Amino acid sequence: MTTTFQPFDVPGAQTVHGNAFPYGLEVHRPDGAASSSDVPTVDDAVLAITSLAESGRLSELLQRHGAVLIHGVGHPSAETFARLVNAAELARGSHPFEQIGLAGKRTLVAENVWTANEGPSDRRFYQHNEYSRYTRFPSNIHFYCQTKAPHGGETPIAHSALVYERLQDAVPALVHEVHQRGLAMKMVFRAPGHEGWGNEFNWAGEHSFGQEFEPGDDRDTQKAKVEAQVRRLTPTFRWLQDDTLELTQHIPGIRRAPASGRPVWFNGLVGRYGMTRDLGALEPPYLGRDGMTYLPCDYGDGTVIPAEYLQRLEEVVDGLEIDLCLEEGDLLLVDNFQVSHGRKPWTGDRRILVSMWANDQFPIETF
């Protein structure tokens, strides 16, 4: 049969500015049956999602709703996801996002498809727009469930325009100060061999700052190549005596979504705060239980952000989360400029894949 998609109501969806969030699409079954014979072939699903993208409908849905959940495609595998997401994004005129400064562990498993952060399953990841605490970030990040956890492992999302609006009411001083001063997002990358444990990364990673490394490079050559990559993000960095790299990226913290023109909370601040708190690294020397250093993020002029502001920020964002329990084969397409995401702990096997894309037709501006 010809594969098409039809709308469905996503459990727990919100209404944001008059639109369903997220928007749901499922494979259309003409007779209403749900037998395995109704699952489309991968080829048919690729044709359907390509048609959706080429028509402009997929971009329209992402711009209006922020996130689109596609259900019922079947055949869960990295290769299926790669075929679907590459077809959709290339048809939209996008190109793969080049990662620089990756502060986590991911594995490339198919064309433009990665494992989601491979940090420990008992660790919660709080809301963040992908790479939003950096000066470079993708316009879209897409998620795919290959293996569903038997317990937990939800993928929570939140609408960044709604976060901004609620923060204006709940913590207006924080919104005002971020708007006026921006944010200084500090990061630490250890030298190879000096990583912590649980979410190991260092500055030599291929998608951290080791993109140009060659076999036989000595340490000085490696550091020079690292600096060239770091400068693509920020001029503000320094080396410590043990070859630890510290860098600070100055970002506005509040931006304007190109799709709607509305201000969005776009900075990763709550994600950083929540993880740092959980790891016991809020106080000097900012050393977490995982052996890694987590420097505090300040206002752009170096002023400390009051702890009570950060606590209230977390409460507001947590209250706006939608916990999505992705089924195997589900594809969650996300406008990274409008929607943040996180990860809940789980037990058992779980495998979520991601793909990141940039689309220069829709640049995001400072608010």
Tab-separated table of C-alpha atoms in Angstrom:
chain	number	residue	atom	x	y	z
A	1	MET	CA	0.000	0.000	0.000
A	2	THR	CA	1.041	3.629	-0.436
A	3	THR	CA	2.341	4.920	2.873
A	4	THR	CA	0.919	8.175	4.178
A	5	PHE	CA	0.753	9.787	7.592
A	6	GLN	CA	-2.279	10.962	9.516
A	7	PRO	CA	-2.488	13.089	12.680
A	8	PHE	CA	-2.971	11.538	16.104
A	9	ASP	CA	-3.166	12.969	19.604
A	10	VAL	CA	0.082	12.481	21.525
A	11	PRO	CA	-0.627	11.472	25.151
A	12	GLY	CA	0.248	14.325	27.499
A	13	ALA	CA	0.544	16.897	24.715
A	14	GLN	CA	0.133	20.558	25.624
A	15	THR	CA	-1.398	23.428	23.706
A	16	VAL	CA	1.190	26.160	23.201
A	17	HIS	CA	0.106	29.372	21.482
A	18	GLY	CA	-2.874	27.530	20.023
A	19	ASN	CA	-0.879	24.599	18.625
A	20	ALA	CA	-0.486	21.006	19.785
A	21	PHE	CA	2.912	20.347	21.338
A	22	PRO	CA	4.158	17.953	20.169
A	23	TYR	CA	2.254	17.242	16.964
A	24	GLY	CA	1.625	13.571	16.238
A	25	LEU	CA	1.726	11.716	12.925
A	26	GLU	CA	1.215	7.988	12.490
A	27	VAL	CA	1.250	5.613	9.569
A	28	HIS	CA	-2.146	5.656	7.873
A	29	ARG	CA	-3.863	2.265	7.850
A	30	PRO	CA	-6.830	2.441	5.463
A	31	ASP	CA	-8.799	-0.379	7.091
A	32	GLY	CA	-7.987	0.671	10.648
A	33	ALA	CA	-6.206	-2.598	11.334
A	34	ALA	CA	-2.987	-2.840	13.279
A	35	SER	CA	-1.515	-6.115	12.060
A	36	SER	CA	2.158	-6.482	11.213
A	37	SER	CA	1.244	-6.513	7.526
A	38	ASP	CA	0.284	-2.845	7.852
A	39	VAL	CA	3.804	-1.798	8.823
A	40	PRO	CA	5.278	-0.126	5.740
A	41	THR	CA	8.550	-1.198	4.227
A	42	VAL	CA	11.482	1.087	4.951
A	43	ASP	CA	11.495	2.099	1.282
A	44	ASP	CA	7.835	3.143	1.503
A	45	ALA	CA	8.426	5.056	4.732
A	46	VAL	CA	11.373	6.888	3.176
A	47	LEU	CA	9.234	7.883	0.194
A	48	ALA	CA	6.487	9.124	2.518
A	49	ILE	CA	8.754	11.249	4.705
A	50	THR	CA	10.578	12.590	1.634
A	51	SER	CA	7.247	13.679	0.164
A	52	LEU	CA	6.311	15.325	3.460
A	53	ALA	CA	9.599	17.239	3.461
A	54	GLU	CA	9.660	18.199	-0.227
A	55	SER	CA	6.138	19.596	-0.016
A	56	GLY	CA	7.220	21.985	2.733
A	57	ARG	CA	4.708	20.422	5.109
A	58	LEU	CA	7.338	19.018	7.467
A	59	SER	CA	9.041	22.395	7.871
A	60	GLU	CA	5.651	24.013	8.413
A	61	LEU	CA	4.785	21.515	11.155
A	62	LEU	CA	8.132	21.958	12.897
A	63	GLN	CA	7.891	25.735	12.782
A	64	ARG	CA	4.319	25.760	14.077
A	65	HIS	CA	4.476	22.988	16.675
A	66	GLY	CA	8.170	22.791	17.593
A	67	ALA	CA	8.236	18.991	17.632
A	68	VAL	CA	6.684	16.226	15.533
A	69	LEU	CA	6.358	12.637	16.773
A	70	ILE	CA	6.079	10.067	13.957
A	71	HIS	CA	4.732	6.696	15.075
A	72	GLY	CA	4.205	3.344	13.404
A	73	VAL	CA	7.056	3.207	10.897
A	74	GLY	CA	8.488	-0.016	12.349
A	75	HIS	CA	11.781	-1.794	11.551
A	76	PRO	CA	13.690	-0.197	14.474
A	77	SER	CA	17.392	0.025	13.657
A	78	ALA	CA	20.109	2.619	13.222
A	79	GLU	CA	19.983	2.049	9.471
A	80	THR	CA	16.224	2.706	9.343
A	81	PHE	CA	16.665	5.951	11.266
A	82	ALA	CA	19.548	7.004	9.023
A	83	ARG	CA	17.520	6.477	5.874
A	84	LEU	CA	14.504	8.342	7.255
A	85	VAL	CA	16.313	11.308	8.773
A	86	ASN	CA	18.742	11.816	5.894
A	87	ALA	CA	15.879	11.706	3.391
A	88	ALA	CA	13.820	14.199	5.384
A	89	GLU	CA	16.560	16.719	6.104
A	90	LEU	CA	18.233	16.649	2.707
A	91	ALA	CA	14.812	17.212	1.138
A	92	ARG	CA	14.405	20.244	3.422
A	93	GLY	CA	17.729	21.675	2.235
A	94	SER	CA	19.555	21.038	5.522
A	95	HIS	CA	23.105	19.808	6.054
A	96	PRO	CA	24.632	17.721	8.869
A	97	PHE	CA	25.684	19.746	11.896
A	98	GLU	CA	29.429	19.722	12.577
A	99	GLN	CA	30.062	19.041	16.248
A	100	ILE	CA	32.834	21.001	17.963
A	101	GLY	CA	33.456	20.805	21.697
A	102	LEU	CA	31.469	17.643	22.425
A	103	ALA	CA	31.430	17.244	26.215
A	104	GLY	CA	30.135	13.707	26.470
A	105	LYS	CA	30.357	10.281	24.924
A	106	ARG	CA	28.573	9.500	21.654
A	107	THR	CA	29.222	6.837	19.039
A	108	LEU	CA	28.605	7.164	15.303
A	109	VAL	CA	26.426	4.167	14.333
A	110	ALA	CA	25.104	5.084	10.863
A	111	GLU	CA	25.226	7.973	8.407
A	112	ASN	CA	24.700	11.170	10.445
A	113	VAL	CA	23.317	9.068	13.313
A	114	TRP	CA	24.796	8.870	16.799
A	115	THR	CA	24.002	7.244	20.073
A	116	ALA	CA	22.447	9.672	22.530
A	117	ASN	CA	24.771	10.633	25.387
A	118	GLU	CA	26.140	7.386	26.805
A	119	GLY	CA	26.313	8.640	30.392
A	120	PRO	CA	25.203	6.298	33.209
A	121	SER	CA	21.581	5.159	33.104
A	122	ASP	CA	20.912	6.373	36.658
A	123	ARG	CA	21.832	9.965	35.774
A	124	ARG	CA	19.119	12.424	34.843
A	125	PHE	CA	19.807	14.943	32.100
A	126	TYR	CA	17.891	18.166	32.637
A	127	GLN	CA	16.308	20.325	29.956
A	128	HIS	CA	18.626	21.894	27.400
A	129	ASN	CA	18.471	22.935	23.772
A	130	GLU	CA	21.274	21.061	22.051
A	131	TYR	CA	24.585	22.959	22.240
A	132	SER	CA	22.710	26.067	23.432
A	133	ARG	CA	25.445	26.926	25.938
A	134	TYR	CA	27.811	27.110	22.966
A	135	THR	CA	28.188	29.762	20.285
A	136	ARG	CA	27.429	27.132	17.589
A	137	PHE	CA	24.387	24.867	17.669
A	138	PRO	CA	22.162	22.803	15.350
A	139	SER	CA	18.802	24.056	14.161
A	140	ASN	CA	17.337	20.576	14.531
A	141	ILE	CA	17.996	17.517	16.651
A	142	HIS	CA	16.013	14.358	15.996
A	143	PHE	CA	15.544	11.349	18.266
A	144	TYR	CA	14.789	7.731	17.453
A	145	CYS	CA	13.928	4.846	19.735
A	146	GLN	CA	15.685	1.656	18.717
A	147	THR	CA	15.256	-0.140	22.055
A	148	LYS	CA	12.715	0.943	24.668
A	149	ALA	CA	13.723	0.611	28.319
A	150	PRO	CA	11.483	-1.721	30.357
A	151	HIS	CA	11.375	0.858	33.160
A	152	GLY	CA	11.887	4.628	32.880
A	153	GLY	CA	14.004	6.275	30.213
A	154	GLU	CA	11.438	8.858	29.123
A	155	THR	CA	12.472	11.673	26.786
A	156	PRO	CA	11.041	14.852	28.346
A	157	ILE	CA	10.668	17.965	26.202
A	158	ALA	CA	9.692	21.562	26.978
A	159	HIS	CA	8.731	24.518	24.797
A	160	SER	CA	11.373	27.237	25.134
A	161	ALA	CA	8.981	30.113	24.394
A	162	LEU	CA	6.700	28.914	27.181
A	163	VAL	CA	9.699	28.595	29.512
A	164	TYR	CA	10.595	32.219	28.805
A	165	GLU	CA	7.048	33.392	29.464
A	166	ARG	CA	6.734	31.483	32.744
A	167	LEU	CA	10.126	32.711	33.933
A	168	GLN	CA	9.056	36.291	33.321
A	169	ASP	CA	6.321	35.732	35.894
A	170	ALA	CA	8.226	33.473	38.302
A	171	VAL	CA	11.789	34.882	38.265
A	172	PRO	CA	11.636	38.242	36.459
A	173	ALA	CA	14.972	39.357	37.914
A	174	LEU	CA	16.750	36.391	36.318
A	175	VAL	CA	15.189	37.092	32.924
A	176	HIS	CA	16.101	40.779	33.191
A	177	GLU	CA	19.714	40.124	34.157
A	178	VAL	CA	20.249	37.489	31.462
A	179	HIS	CA	18.742	39.844	28.901
A	180	GLN	CA	21.004	42.688	30.012
A	181	ARG	CA	24.242	40.837	30.743
A	182	GLY	CA	24.088	37.562	28.857
A	183	LEU	CA	25.750	34.446	30.234
A	184	ALA	CA	29.297	33.157	30.633
A	185	MET	CA	29.184	29.393	30.135
A	186	LYS	CA	32.330	27.784	31.532
A	187	MET	CA	33.587	24.335	30.618
A	188	VAL	CA	36.519	22.118	31.533
A	189	PHE	CA	38.096	19.537	29.230
A	190	ARG	CA	40.662	17.227	30.811
A	191	ALA	CA	43.769	16.004	29.038
A	192	PRO	CA	43.703	12.471	27.609
A	193	GLY	CA	44.190	9.950	30.392
A	194	HIS	CA	42.825	12.270	33.089
A	195	GLU	CA	39.093	11.864	32.479
A	196	GLY	CA	36.538	11.190	35.150
A	197	TRP	CA	34.257	8.184	34.964
A	198	GLY	CA	30.733	7.527	33.761
A	199	ASN	CA	30.690	10.077	30.928
A	200	GLU	CA	34.274	10.101	29.776
A	201	PHE	CA	35.486	12.830	27.438
A	202	ASN	CA	38.597	14.957	26.937
A	203	TRP	CA	39.818	17.679	24.606
A	204	ALA	CA	41.347	15.162	22.189
A	205	GLY	CA	38.034	13.580	21.183
A	206	GLU	CA	37.337	13.581	17.460
A	207	HIS	CA	34.252	15.742	17.973
A	208	SER	CA	35.593	17.685	20.923
A	209	PHE	CA	38.688	19.479	19.612
A	210	GLY	CA	40.743	16.680	18.052
A	211	GLN	CA	39.264	16.932	14.560
A	212	GLU	CA	42.609	17.602	12.857
A	213	PHE	CA	44.836	15.219	14.813
A	214	GLU	CA	47.226	13.017	12.867
A	215	PRO	CA	49.052	9.894	14.063
A	216	GLY	CA	52.383	10.906	15.540
A	217	ASP	CA	51.343	14.423	16.615
A	218	ASP	CA	53.220	15.378	19.784
A	219	ARG	CA	51.495	17.134	22.682
A	220	ASP	CA	52.435	20.660	21.566
A	221	THR	CA	51.139	19.988	18.054
A	222	GLN	CA	47.927	18.555	19.460
A	223	LYS	CA	47.388	21.586	21.683
A	224	ALA	CA	47.954	23.970	18.779
A	225	LYS	CA	45.334	22.097	16.752
A	226	VAL	CA	42.961	22.127	19.733
A	227	GLU	CA	43.343	25.898	20.048
A	228	ALA	CA	42.419	26.373	16.387
A	229	GLN	CA	39.157	24.507	16.985
A	230	VAL	CA	38.438	26.262	20.291
A	231	ARG	CA	38.747	29.649	18.584
A	232	ARG	CA	35.862	28.652	16.332
A	233	LEU	CA	33.762	28.807	19.509
A	234	THR	CA	35.422	31.408	21.718
A	235	PRO	CA	38.615	33.446	22.167
A	236	THR	CA	38.392	32.973	25.935
A	237	PHE	CA	40.329	29.911	27.083
A	238	ARG	CA	43.416	28.897	29.017
A	239	TRP	CA	45.611	25.870	29.667
A	240	LEU	CA	46.374	24.720	33.202
A	241	GLN	CA	49.662	23.135	34.252
A	242	ASP	CA	48.303	19.601	33.879
A	243	ASP	CA	47.109	20.382	30.326
A	244	THR	CA	43.497	20.773	31.413
A	245	LEU	CA	41.646	23.146	29.093
A	246	GLU	CA	39.247	25.728	30.527
A	247	LEU	CA	37.084	27.795	28.213
A	248	THR	CA	34.258	30.302	28.512
A	249	GLN	CA	31.651	30.973	25.856
A	250	HIS	CA	29.698	34.214	26.106
A	251	ILE	CA	26.144	33.801	24.862
A	252	PRO	CA	23.033	36.006	24.969
A	253	GLY	CA	20.918	33.420	26.832
A	254	ILE	CA	17.665	34.637	25.273
A	255	ARG	CA	17.084	34.455	21.542
A	256	ARG	CA	14.236	34.964	19.099
A	257	ALA	CA	12.809	31.888	17.380
A	258	PRO	CA	12.872	32.462	13.614
A	259	ALA	CA	9.625	30.537	13.104
A	260	SER	CA	7.475	32.624	15.450
A	261	GLY	CA	9.508	35.710	16.323
A	262	ARG	CA	8.883	34.935	19.999
A	263	PRO	CA	11.663	35.117	22.590
A	264	VAL	CA	12.952	31.718	23.713
A	265	TRP	CA	14.984	30.646	26.740
A	266	PHE	CA	18.011	29.223	24.920
A	267	ASN	CA	21.089	28.620	27.061
A	268	GLY	CA	21.290	25.205	28.762
A	269	LEU	CA	21.561	26.868	32.175
A	270	VAL	CA	19.093	24.598	33.967
A	271	GLY	CA	20.665	21.506	32.426
A	272	ARG	CA	24.065	22.505	33.725
A	273	TYR	CA	22.765	23.481	37.158
A	274	GLY	CA	20.761	20.297	37.680
A	275	MET	CA	23.589	17.967	36.719
A	276	THR	CA	26.172	19.906	38.745
A	277	ARG	CA	23.933	19.836	41.808
A	278	ASP	CA	23.254	16.110	41.465
A	279	LEU	CA	26.997	15.424	41.211
A	280	GLY	CA	27.759	17.488	44.322
A	281	ALA	CA	29.841	20.078	42.474
A	282	LEU	CA	28.100	23.364	43.326
A	283	GLU	CA	30.821	24.498	45.741
A	284	PRO	CA	34.596	24.963	45.264
A	285	PRO	CA	36.606	23.137	44.020
A	286	TYR	CA	33.569	22.181	41.862
A	287	LEU	CA	34.651	18.540	41.646
A	288	GLY	CA	31.826	16.110	40.941
A	289	ARG	CA	31.418	12.588	42.232
A	290	ASP	CA	32.344	11.447	38.723
A	291	GLY	CA	35.802	12.987	39.082
A	292	MET	CA	35.094	15.794	36.602
A	293	THR	CA	35.212	19.550	37.231
A	294	TYR	CA	32.057	21.635	36.706
A	295	LEU	CA	32.762	25.357	36.895
A	296	PRO	CA	29.714	27.515	37.677
A	297	CYS	CA	28.061	29.490	34.899
A	298	ASP	CA	27.736	33.208	35.640
A	299	TYR	CA	26.213	36.285	34.113
A	300	GLY	CA	28.217	37.518	31.157
A	301	ASP	CA	30.097	40.112	33.215
A	302	GLY	CA	31.243	37.472	35.708
A	303	THR	CA	28.633	38.255	38.359
A	304	VAL	CA	27.419	35.187	40.240
A	305	ILE	CA	23.850	34.072	39.528
A	306	PRO	CA	22.003	33.769	42.868
A	307	ALA	CA	21.348	30.163	43.880
A	308	GLU	CA	17.687	30.885	44.569
A	309	TYR	CA	17.244	32.016	40.956
A	310	LEU	CA	18.668	28.734	39.686
A	311	GLN	CA	16.493	26.704	42.043
A	312	ARG	CA	13.385	28.531	40.899
A	313	LEU	CA	14.463	28.148	37.268
A	314	GLU	CA	14.620	24.388	37.713
A	315	GLU	CA	11.169	24.302	39.314
A	316	VAL	CA	9.632	26.273	36.457
A	317	VAL	CA	11.221	24.167	33.727
A	318	ASP	CA	10.381	20.879	35.457
A	319	GLY	CA	6.760	21.994	35.648
A	320	LEU	CA	6.619	22.469	31.877
A	321	GLU	CA	8.120	19.124	30.863
A	322	ILE	CA	6.196	16.577	28.831
A	323	ASP	CA	7.490	13.055	29.440
A	324	LEU	CA	7.475	11.234	26.114
A	325	CYS	CA	7.730	7.467	26.325
A	326	LEU	CA	9.034	6.660	22.855
A	327	GLU	CA	8.090	3.292	21.406
A	328	GLU	CA	10.535	1.305	19.307
A	329	GLY	CA	10.643	2.825	15.837
A	330	ASP	CA	9.263	6.195	16.986
A	331	LEU	CA	10.879	9.228	15.376
A	332	LEU	CA	10.801	12.527	17.291
A	333	LEU	CA	11.700	15.497	15.080
A	334	VAL	CA	12.631	18.627	17.031
A	335	ASP	CA	13.137	22.294	16.208
A	336	ASN	CA	16.106	22.903	18.507
A	337	PHE	CA	15.474	26.660	18.511
A	338	GLN	CA	12.018	26.201	20.043
A	339	VAL	CA	12.207	22.987	22.048
A	340	SER	CA	14.538	21.682	24.749
A	341	HIS	CA	14.940	18.067	25.785
A	342	GLY	CA	16.260	15.912	28.601
A	343	ARG	CA	16.544	12.311	29.732
A	344	LYS	CA	15.066	10.397	32.648
A	345	PRO	CA	16.927	7.517	34.377
A	346	TRP	CA	16.073	3.929	33.474
A	347	THR	CA	16.788	0.293	34.183
A	348	GLY	CA	17.384	-2.441	31.616
A	349	ASP	CA	18.393	-1.940	27.997
A	350	ARG	CA	17.640	1.350	26.254
A	351	ARG	CA	18.977	2.714	22.984
A	352	ILE	CA	18.021	6.175	21.772
A	353	LEU	CA	19.722	7.566	18.681
A	354	VAL	CA	20.128	11.195	17.610
A	355	SER	CA	20.836	13.125	14.439
A	356	MET	CA	21.722	16.832	14.295
A	357	TRP	CA	21.216	19.181	11.360
A	358	ALA	CA	21.714	22.813	10.407
A	359	ASN	CA	19.441	24.769	8.108
A	360	ASP	CA	20.783	28.178	7.140
A	361	GLN	CA	17.381	29.270	5.814
A	362	PHE	CA	16.185	29.812	9.386
A	363	PRO	CA	18.912	31.579	11.432
A	364	ILE	CA	18.202	32.420	15.062
A	365	GLU	CA	18.870	35.915	16.376
A	366	THR	CA	19.544	37.465	19.762
A	367	PHE	CA	16.443	38.829	21.471
